[in-house]
mmCIF file of C-alpha atoms in Angstrom:
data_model
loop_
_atom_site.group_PDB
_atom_site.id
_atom_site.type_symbol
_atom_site.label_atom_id
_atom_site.label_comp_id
_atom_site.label_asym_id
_atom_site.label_seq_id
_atom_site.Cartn_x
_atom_site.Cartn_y
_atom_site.Cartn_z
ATOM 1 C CA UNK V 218 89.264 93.748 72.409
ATOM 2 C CA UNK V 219 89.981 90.273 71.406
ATOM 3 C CA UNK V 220 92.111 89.051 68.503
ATOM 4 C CA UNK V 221 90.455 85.896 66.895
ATOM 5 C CA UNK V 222 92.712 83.619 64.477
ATOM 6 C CA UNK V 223 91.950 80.280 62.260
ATOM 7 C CA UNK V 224 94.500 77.858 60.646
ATOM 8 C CA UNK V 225 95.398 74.211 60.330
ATOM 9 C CA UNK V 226 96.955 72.142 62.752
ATOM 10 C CA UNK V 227 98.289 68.734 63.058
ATOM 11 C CA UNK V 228 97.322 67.143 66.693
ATOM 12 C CA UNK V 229 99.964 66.184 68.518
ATOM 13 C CA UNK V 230 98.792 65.421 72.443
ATOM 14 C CA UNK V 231 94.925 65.523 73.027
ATOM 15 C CA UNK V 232 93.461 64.766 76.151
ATOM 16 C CA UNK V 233 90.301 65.147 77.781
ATOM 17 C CA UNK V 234 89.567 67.561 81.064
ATOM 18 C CA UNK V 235 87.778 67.259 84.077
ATOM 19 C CA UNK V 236 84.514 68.206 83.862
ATOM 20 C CA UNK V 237 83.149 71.746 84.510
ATOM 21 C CA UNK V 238 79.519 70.801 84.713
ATOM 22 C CA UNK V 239 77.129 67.478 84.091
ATOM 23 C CA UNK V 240 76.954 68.783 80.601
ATOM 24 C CA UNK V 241 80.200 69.542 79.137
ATOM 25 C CA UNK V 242 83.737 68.840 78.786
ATOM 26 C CA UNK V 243 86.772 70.261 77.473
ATOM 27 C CA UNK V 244 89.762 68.637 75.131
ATOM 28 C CA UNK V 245 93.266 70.153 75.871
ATOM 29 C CA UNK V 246 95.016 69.515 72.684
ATOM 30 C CA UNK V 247 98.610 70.665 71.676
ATOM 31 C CA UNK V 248 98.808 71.090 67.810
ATOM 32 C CA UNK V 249 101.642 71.866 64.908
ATOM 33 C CA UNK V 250 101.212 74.417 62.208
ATOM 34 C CA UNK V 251 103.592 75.284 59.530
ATOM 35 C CA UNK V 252 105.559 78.426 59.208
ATOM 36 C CA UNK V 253 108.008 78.578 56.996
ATOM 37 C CA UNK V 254 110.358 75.299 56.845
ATOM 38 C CA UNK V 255 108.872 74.875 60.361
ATOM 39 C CA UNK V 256 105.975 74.070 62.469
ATOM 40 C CA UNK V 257 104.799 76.453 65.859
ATOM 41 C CA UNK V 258 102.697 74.400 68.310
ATOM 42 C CA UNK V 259 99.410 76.062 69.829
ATOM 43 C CA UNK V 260 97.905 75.148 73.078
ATOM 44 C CA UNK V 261 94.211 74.440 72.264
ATOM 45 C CA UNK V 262 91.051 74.124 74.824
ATOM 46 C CA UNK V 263 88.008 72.682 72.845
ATOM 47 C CA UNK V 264 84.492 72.701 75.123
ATOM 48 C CA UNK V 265 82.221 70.030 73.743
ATOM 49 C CA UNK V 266 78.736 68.889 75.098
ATOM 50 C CA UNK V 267 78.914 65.602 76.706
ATOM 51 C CA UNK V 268 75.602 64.200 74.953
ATOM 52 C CA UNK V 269 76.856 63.333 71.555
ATOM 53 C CA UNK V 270 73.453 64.635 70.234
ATOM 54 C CA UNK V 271 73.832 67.986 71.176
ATOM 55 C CA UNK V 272 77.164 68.399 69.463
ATOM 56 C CA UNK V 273 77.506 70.337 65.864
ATOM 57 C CA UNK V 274 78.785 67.438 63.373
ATOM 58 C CA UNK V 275 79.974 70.137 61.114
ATOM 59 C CA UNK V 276 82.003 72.514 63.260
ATOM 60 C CA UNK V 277 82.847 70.377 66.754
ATOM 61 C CA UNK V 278 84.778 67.684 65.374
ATOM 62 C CA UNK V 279 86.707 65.845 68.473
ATOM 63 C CA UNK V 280 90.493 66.081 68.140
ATOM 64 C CA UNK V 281 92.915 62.722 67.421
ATOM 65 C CA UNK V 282 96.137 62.665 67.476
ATOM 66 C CA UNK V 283 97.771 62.550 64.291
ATOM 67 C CA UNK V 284 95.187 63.751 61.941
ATOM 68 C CA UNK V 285 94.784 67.156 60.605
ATOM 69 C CA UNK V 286 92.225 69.673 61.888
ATOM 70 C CA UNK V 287 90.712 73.085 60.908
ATOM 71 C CA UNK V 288 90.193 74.951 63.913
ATOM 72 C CA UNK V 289 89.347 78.802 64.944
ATOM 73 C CA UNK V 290 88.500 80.855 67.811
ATOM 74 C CA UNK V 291 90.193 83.580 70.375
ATOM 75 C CA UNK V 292 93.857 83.704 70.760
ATOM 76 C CA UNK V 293 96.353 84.877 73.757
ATOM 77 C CA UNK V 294 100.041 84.488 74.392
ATOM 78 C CA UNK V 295 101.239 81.801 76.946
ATOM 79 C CA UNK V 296 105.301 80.578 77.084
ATOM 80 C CA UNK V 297 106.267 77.406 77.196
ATOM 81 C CA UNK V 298 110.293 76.632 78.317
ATOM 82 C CA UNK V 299 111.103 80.148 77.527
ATOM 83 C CA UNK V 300 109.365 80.742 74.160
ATOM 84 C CA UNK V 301 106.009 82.184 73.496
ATOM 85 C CA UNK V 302 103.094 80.182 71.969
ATOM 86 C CA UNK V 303 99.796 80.735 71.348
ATOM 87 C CA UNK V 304 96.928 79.735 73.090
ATOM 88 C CA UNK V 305 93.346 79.132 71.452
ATOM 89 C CA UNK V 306 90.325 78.734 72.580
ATOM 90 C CA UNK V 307 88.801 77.017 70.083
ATOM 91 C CA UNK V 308 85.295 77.702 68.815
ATOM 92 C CA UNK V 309 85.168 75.908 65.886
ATOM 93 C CA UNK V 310 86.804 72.521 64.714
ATOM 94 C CA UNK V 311 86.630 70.503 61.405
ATOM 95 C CA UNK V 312 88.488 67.466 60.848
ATOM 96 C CA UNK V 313 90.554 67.514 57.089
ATOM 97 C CA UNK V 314 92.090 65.266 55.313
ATOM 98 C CA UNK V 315 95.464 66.367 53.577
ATOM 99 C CA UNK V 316 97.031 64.812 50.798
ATOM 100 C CA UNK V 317 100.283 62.623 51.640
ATOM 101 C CA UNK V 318 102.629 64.271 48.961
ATOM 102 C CA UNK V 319 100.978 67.831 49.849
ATOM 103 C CA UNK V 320 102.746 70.369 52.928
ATOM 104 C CA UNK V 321 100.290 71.597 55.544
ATOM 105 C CA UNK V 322 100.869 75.286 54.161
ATOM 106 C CA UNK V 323 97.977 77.233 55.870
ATOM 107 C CA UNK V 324 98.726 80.845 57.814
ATOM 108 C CA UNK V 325 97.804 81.748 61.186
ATOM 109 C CA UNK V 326 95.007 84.377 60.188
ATOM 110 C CA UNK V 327 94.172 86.427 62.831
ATOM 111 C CA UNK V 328 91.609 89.542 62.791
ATOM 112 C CA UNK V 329 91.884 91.863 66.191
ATOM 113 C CA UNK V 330 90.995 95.300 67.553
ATOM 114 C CA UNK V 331 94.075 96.630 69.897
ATOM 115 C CA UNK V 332 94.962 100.357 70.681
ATOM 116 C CA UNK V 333 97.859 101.894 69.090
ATOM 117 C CA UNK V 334 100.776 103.066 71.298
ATOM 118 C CA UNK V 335 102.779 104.812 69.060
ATOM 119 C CA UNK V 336 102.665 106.673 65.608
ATOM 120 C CA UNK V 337 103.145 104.385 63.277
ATOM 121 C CA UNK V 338 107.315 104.243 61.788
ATOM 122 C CA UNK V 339 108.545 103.702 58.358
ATOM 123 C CA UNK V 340 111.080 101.327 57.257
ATOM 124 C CA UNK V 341 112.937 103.066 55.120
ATOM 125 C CA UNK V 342 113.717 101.561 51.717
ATOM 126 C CA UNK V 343 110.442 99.249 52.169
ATOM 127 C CA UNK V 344 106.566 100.307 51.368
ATOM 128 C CA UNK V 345 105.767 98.946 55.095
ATOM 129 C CA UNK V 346 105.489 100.751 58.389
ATOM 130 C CA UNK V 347 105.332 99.159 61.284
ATOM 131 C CA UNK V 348 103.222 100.398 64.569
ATOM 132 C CA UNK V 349 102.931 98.517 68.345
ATOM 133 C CA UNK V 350 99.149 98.053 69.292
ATOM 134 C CA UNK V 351 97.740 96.922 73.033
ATOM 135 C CA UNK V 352 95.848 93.919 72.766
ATOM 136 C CA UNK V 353 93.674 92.807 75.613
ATOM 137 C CA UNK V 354 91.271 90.217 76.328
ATOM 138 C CA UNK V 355 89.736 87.479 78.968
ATOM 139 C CA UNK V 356 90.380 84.104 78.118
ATOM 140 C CA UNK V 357 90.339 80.837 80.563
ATOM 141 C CA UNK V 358 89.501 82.757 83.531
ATOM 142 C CA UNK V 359 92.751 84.752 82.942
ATOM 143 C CA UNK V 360 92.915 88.891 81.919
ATOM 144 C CA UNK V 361 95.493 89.428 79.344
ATOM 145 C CA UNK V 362 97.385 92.163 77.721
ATOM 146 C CA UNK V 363 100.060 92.218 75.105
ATOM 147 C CA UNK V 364 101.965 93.921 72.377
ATOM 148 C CA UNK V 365 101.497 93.254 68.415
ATOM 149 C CA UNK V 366 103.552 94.894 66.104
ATOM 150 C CA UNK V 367 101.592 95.764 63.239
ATOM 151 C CA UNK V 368 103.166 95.936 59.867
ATOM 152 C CA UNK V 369 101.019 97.837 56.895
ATOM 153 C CA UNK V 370 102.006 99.076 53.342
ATOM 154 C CA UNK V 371 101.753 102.847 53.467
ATOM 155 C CA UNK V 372 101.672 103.391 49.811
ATOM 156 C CA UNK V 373 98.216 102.220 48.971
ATOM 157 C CA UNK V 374 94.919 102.793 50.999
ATOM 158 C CA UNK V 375 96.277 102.859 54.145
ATOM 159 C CA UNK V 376 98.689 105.698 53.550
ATOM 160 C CA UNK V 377 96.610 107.917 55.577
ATOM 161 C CA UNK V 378 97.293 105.663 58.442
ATOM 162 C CA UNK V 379 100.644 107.516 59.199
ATOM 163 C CA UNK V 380 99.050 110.156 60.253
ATOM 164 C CA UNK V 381 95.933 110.272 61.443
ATOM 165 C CA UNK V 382 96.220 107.555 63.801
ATOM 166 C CA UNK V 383 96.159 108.861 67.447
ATOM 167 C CA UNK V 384 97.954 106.570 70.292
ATOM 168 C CA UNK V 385 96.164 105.777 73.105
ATOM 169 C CA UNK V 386 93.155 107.139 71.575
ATOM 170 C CA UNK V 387 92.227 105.414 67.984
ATOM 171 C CA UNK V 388 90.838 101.744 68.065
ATOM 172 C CA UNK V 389 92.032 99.788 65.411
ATOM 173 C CA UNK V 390 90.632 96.759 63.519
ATOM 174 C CA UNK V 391 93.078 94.295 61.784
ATOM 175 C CA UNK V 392 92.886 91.220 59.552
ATOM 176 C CA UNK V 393 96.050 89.691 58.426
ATOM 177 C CA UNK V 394 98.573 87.191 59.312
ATOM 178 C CA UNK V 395 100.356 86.608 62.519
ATOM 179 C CA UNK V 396 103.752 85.247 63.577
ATOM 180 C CA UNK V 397 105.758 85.393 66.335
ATOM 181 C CA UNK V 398 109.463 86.548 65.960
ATOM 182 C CA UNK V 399 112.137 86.227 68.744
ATOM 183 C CA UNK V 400 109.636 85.892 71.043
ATOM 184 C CA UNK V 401 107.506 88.924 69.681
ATOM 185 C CA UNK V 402 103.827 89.102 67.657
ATOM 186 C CA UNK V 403 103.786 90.055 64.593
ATOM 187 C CA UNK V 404 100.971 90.774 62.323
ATOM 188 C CA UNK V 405 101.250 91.252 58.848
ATOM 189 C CA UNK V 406 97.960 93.660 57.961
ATOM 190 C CA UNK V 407 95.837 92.792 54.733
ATOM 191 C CA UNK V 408 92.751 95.106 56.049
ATOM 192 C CA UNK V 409 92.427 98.224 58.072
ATOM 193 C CA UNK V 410 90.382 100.484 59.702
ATOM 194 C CA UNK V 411 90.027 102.704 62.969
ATOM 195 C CA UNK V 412 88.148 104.712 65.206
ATOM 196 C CA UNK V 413 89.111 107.325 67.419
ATOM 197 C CA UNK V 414 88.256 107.364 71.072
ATOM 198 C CA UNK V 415 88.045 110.662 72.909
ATOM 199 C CA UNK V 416 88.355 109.324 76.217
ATOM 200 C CA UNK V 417 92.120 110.691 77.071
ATOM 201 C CA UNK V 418 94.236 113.586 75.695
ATOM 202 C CA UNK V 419 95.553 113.804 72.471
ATOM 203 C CA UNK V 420 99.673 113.346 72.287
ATOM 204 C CA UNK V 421 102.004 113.912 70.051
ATOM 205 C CA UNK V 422 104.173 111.134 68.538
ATOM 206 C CA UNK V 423 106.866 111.697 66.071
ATOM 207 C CA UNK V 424 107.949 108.667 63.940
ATOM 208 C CA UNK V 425 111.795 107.397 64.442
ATOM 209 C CA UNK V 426 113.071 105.898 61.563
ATOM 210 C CA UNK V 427 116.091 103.806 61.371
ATOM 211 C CA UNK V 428 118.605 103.477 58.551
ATOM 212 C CA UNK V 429 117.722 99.733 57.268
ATOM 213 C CA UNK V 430 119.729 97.405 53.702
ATOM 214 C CA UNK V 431 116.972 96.581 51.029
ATOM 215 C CA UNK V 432 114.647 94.293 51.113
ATOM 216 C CA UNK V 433 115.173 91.344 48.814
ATOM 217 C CA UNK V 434 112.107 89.246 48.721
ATOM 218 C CA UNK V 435 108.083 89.919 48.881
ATOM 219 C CA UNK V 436 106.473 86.882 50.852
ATOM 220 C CA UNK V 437 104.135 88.338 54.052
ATOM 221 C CA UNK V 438 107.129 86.198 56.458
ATOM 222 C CA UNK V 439 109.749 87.923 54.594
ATOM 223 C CA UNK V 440 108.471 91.380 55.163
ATOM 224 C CA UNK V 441 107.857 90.553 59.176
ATOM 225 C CA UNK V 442 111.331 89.214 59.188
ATOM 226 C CA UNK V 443 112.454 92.991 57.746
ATOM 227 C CA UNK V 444 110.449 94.667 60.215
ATOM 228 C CA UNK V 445 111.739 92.796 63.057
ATOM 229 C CA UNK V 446 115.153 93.390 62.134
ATOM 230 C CA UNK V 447 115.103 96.303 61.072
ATOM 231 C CA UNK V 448 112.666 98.397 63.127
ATOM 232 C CA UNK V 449 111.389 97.120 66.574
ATOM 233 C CA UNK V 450 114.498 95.247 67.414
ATOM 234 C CA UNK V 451 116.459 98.558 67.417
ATOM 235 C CA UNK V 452 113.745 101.030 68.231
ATOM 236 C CA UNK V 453 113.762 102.986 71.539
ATOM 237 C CA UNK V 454 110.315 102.692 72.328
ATOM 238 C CA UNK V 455 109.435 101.769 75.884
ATOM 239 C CA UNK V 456 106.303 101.150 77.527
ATOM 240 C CA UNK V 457 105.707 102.208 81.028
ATOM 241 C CA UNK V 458 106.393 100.130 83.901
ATOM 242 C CA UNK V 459 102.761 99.253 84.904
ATOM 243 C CA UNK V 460 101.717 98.542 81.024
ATOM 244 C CA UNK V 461 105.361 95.926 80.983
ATOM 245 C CA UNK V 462 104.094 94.691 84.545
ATOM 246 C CA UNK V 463 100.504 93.765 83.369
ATOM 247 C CA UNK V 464 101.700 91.756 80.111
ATOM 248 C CA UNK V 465 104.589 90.115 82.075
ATOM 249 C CA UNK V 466 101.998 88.861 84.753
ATOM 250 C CA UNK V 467 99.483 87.689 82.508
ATOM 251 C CA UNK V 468 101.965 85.815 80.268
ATOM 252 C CA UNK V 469 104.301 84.095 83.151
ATOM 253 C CA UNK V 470 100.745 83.122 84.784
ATOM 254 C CA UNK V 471 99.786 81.866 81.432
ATOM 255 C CA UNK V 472 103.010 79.785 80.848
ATOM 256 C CA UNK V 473 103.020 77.599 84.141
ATOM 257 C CA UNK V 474 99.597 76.600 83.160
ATOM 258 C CA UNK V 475 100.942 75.355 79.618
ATOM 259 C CA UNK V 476 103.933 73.738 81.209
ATOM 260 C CA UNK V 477 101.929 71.827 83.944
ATOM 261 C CA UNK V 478 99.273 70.459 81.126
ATOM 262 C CA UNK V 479 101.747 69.795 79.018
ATOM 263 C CA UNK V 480 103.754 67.517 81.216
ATOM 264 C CA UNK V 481 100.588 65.998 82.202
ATOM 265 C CA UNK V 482 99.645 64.585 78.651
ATOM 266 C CA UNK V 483 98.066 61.723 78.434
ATOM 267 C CA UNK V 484 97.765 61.488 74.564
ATOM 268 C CA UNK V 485 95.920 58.110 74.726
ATOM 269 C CA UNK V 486 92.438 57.618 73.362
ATOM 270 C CA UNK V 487 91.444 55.845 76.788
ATOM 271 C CA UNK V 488 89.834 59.071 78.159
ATOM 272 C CA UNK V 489 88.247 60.632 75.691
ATOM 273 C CA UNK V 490 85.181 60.351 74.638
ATOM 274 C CA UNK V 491 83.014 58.481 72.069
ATOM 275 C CA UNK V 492 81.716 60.035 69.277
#
């Protein structure tokens, strides 16, 4: 149960892999894109066909450093000195030009299916709740499973969320937008909709809510921001040890494999390939 994302990045260290076959390659790129005043970086793997022909002009553009791209495809955590990053593997790249007095404003937009572990809890004051789903998926040859906190209005359509999602037994589907927070993934939900598996026994869940100040602005970071303070950060949820096990494994794992790539940058147009 994957969770697939699309944004905009600016390349900053591209360089080309060894190849798997006689066929293909692979670009390992690291690229910037804005959050806030800031900009995240994302560790990107593009596979390309070798024979220029067999490449898709519109939607395999080859990265360069410097210049702006509009790229999509499956996303897992990885760390990098300590802090958590995303890592994509990219299935779809365009190369974009931005205007020089414009910001690269574009959200990481992410859409993922995850099973929830908890009832979902309100943040009191706030129209949002707030509930921790298990995402898992195989990407580059690695299993990986992690935690994304979930934030939803409850006052609109999803209202019936609250209660008639079932942990460890509905599926849910997500589309919205995705930051990480002191380390933690946060998605900010625009659509949902669930399913309910029958494969384990139904527990109950009681929601724990936690006395929280008003909320003082209404942009999607501002609201994760609330959530993360407010809820998660003090909640005494805990997952059990084999479930904390599997996501620190596949993370750490994940993290010396950005570090090493990352110190191994090349970032010079001698090795990669002609158009």
């Amino acid at each position: 149960m994957p969770c697939y994302a699309d944004t905009i990045v600016r390349i900053k260290h591209v360089r080309r892999n060894k190849k798997e076959d006689s066929r293909t390659f692979s670009l390992w790129a690291i690229g910037a894109y804005p959050i806030g005043t800031e900009d995240l970086e994302m560790e990107m793997t593009l596979p390309m066909p070798i024979n220029p022909d067999d490449r898709d002009p519109d939607s395999q553009a080859l990265f360069k450093r410097d210049e702006y791209f509009s790229v999509g495809g499956k996303i897992v955590p990885g760390t990098y000195a300590g802090n958590k990053r995303l890592k994509m593997l990219v299935t779809n790249s365009t190369n974009i030009s931005i205007d020089g007095k414009a910001s690269n404003k574009c959200p990481m937009k992410v859409s993922l299916v995850g099973i929830p572990q908890k009832m979902p809890l309100d943040i009191r004051h706030t129209e949002n709740s707030v509930i921790d789903l298990l995402v898992s998926d195989y990407l580059l040859h690695q299993q990986y499973n992690y935690i994304v906190k979930v934030v939803f209005p409850h006052v609109n359509q999803f209202k019936h969320y609250k209660t008639s999602v079932r942990p460890h037994e509905s599926i849910l589907f997500v589309v919205g937008q995705l930051e990480i927070i002191d380390n933690e993934i946060y998605v900010y939900a625009r659509e949902l909709s669930y399913i309910d598996s029958l494969s384990t026994k139904k527990k109950d869940y009681e929601p724990n809510n936690h006395e929280v100040t008003l909320i003082t602005t209404n942009t999607t970071r501002s609201k994760l921001l609330y959530a993360h303070k407010n809820a998660f950060k003090n909640s005494d949820v805990k997952y059990s040890d084999d479930t904390q096990e599997e996501i620190i494994s596949s993370t750490s794992t994940g993290s010396e494999y950005f570090e090493s790539m990352y110190q191994d940058d090349l970032s010079g147009d001698d090795d990669l390939p002609d158009v």
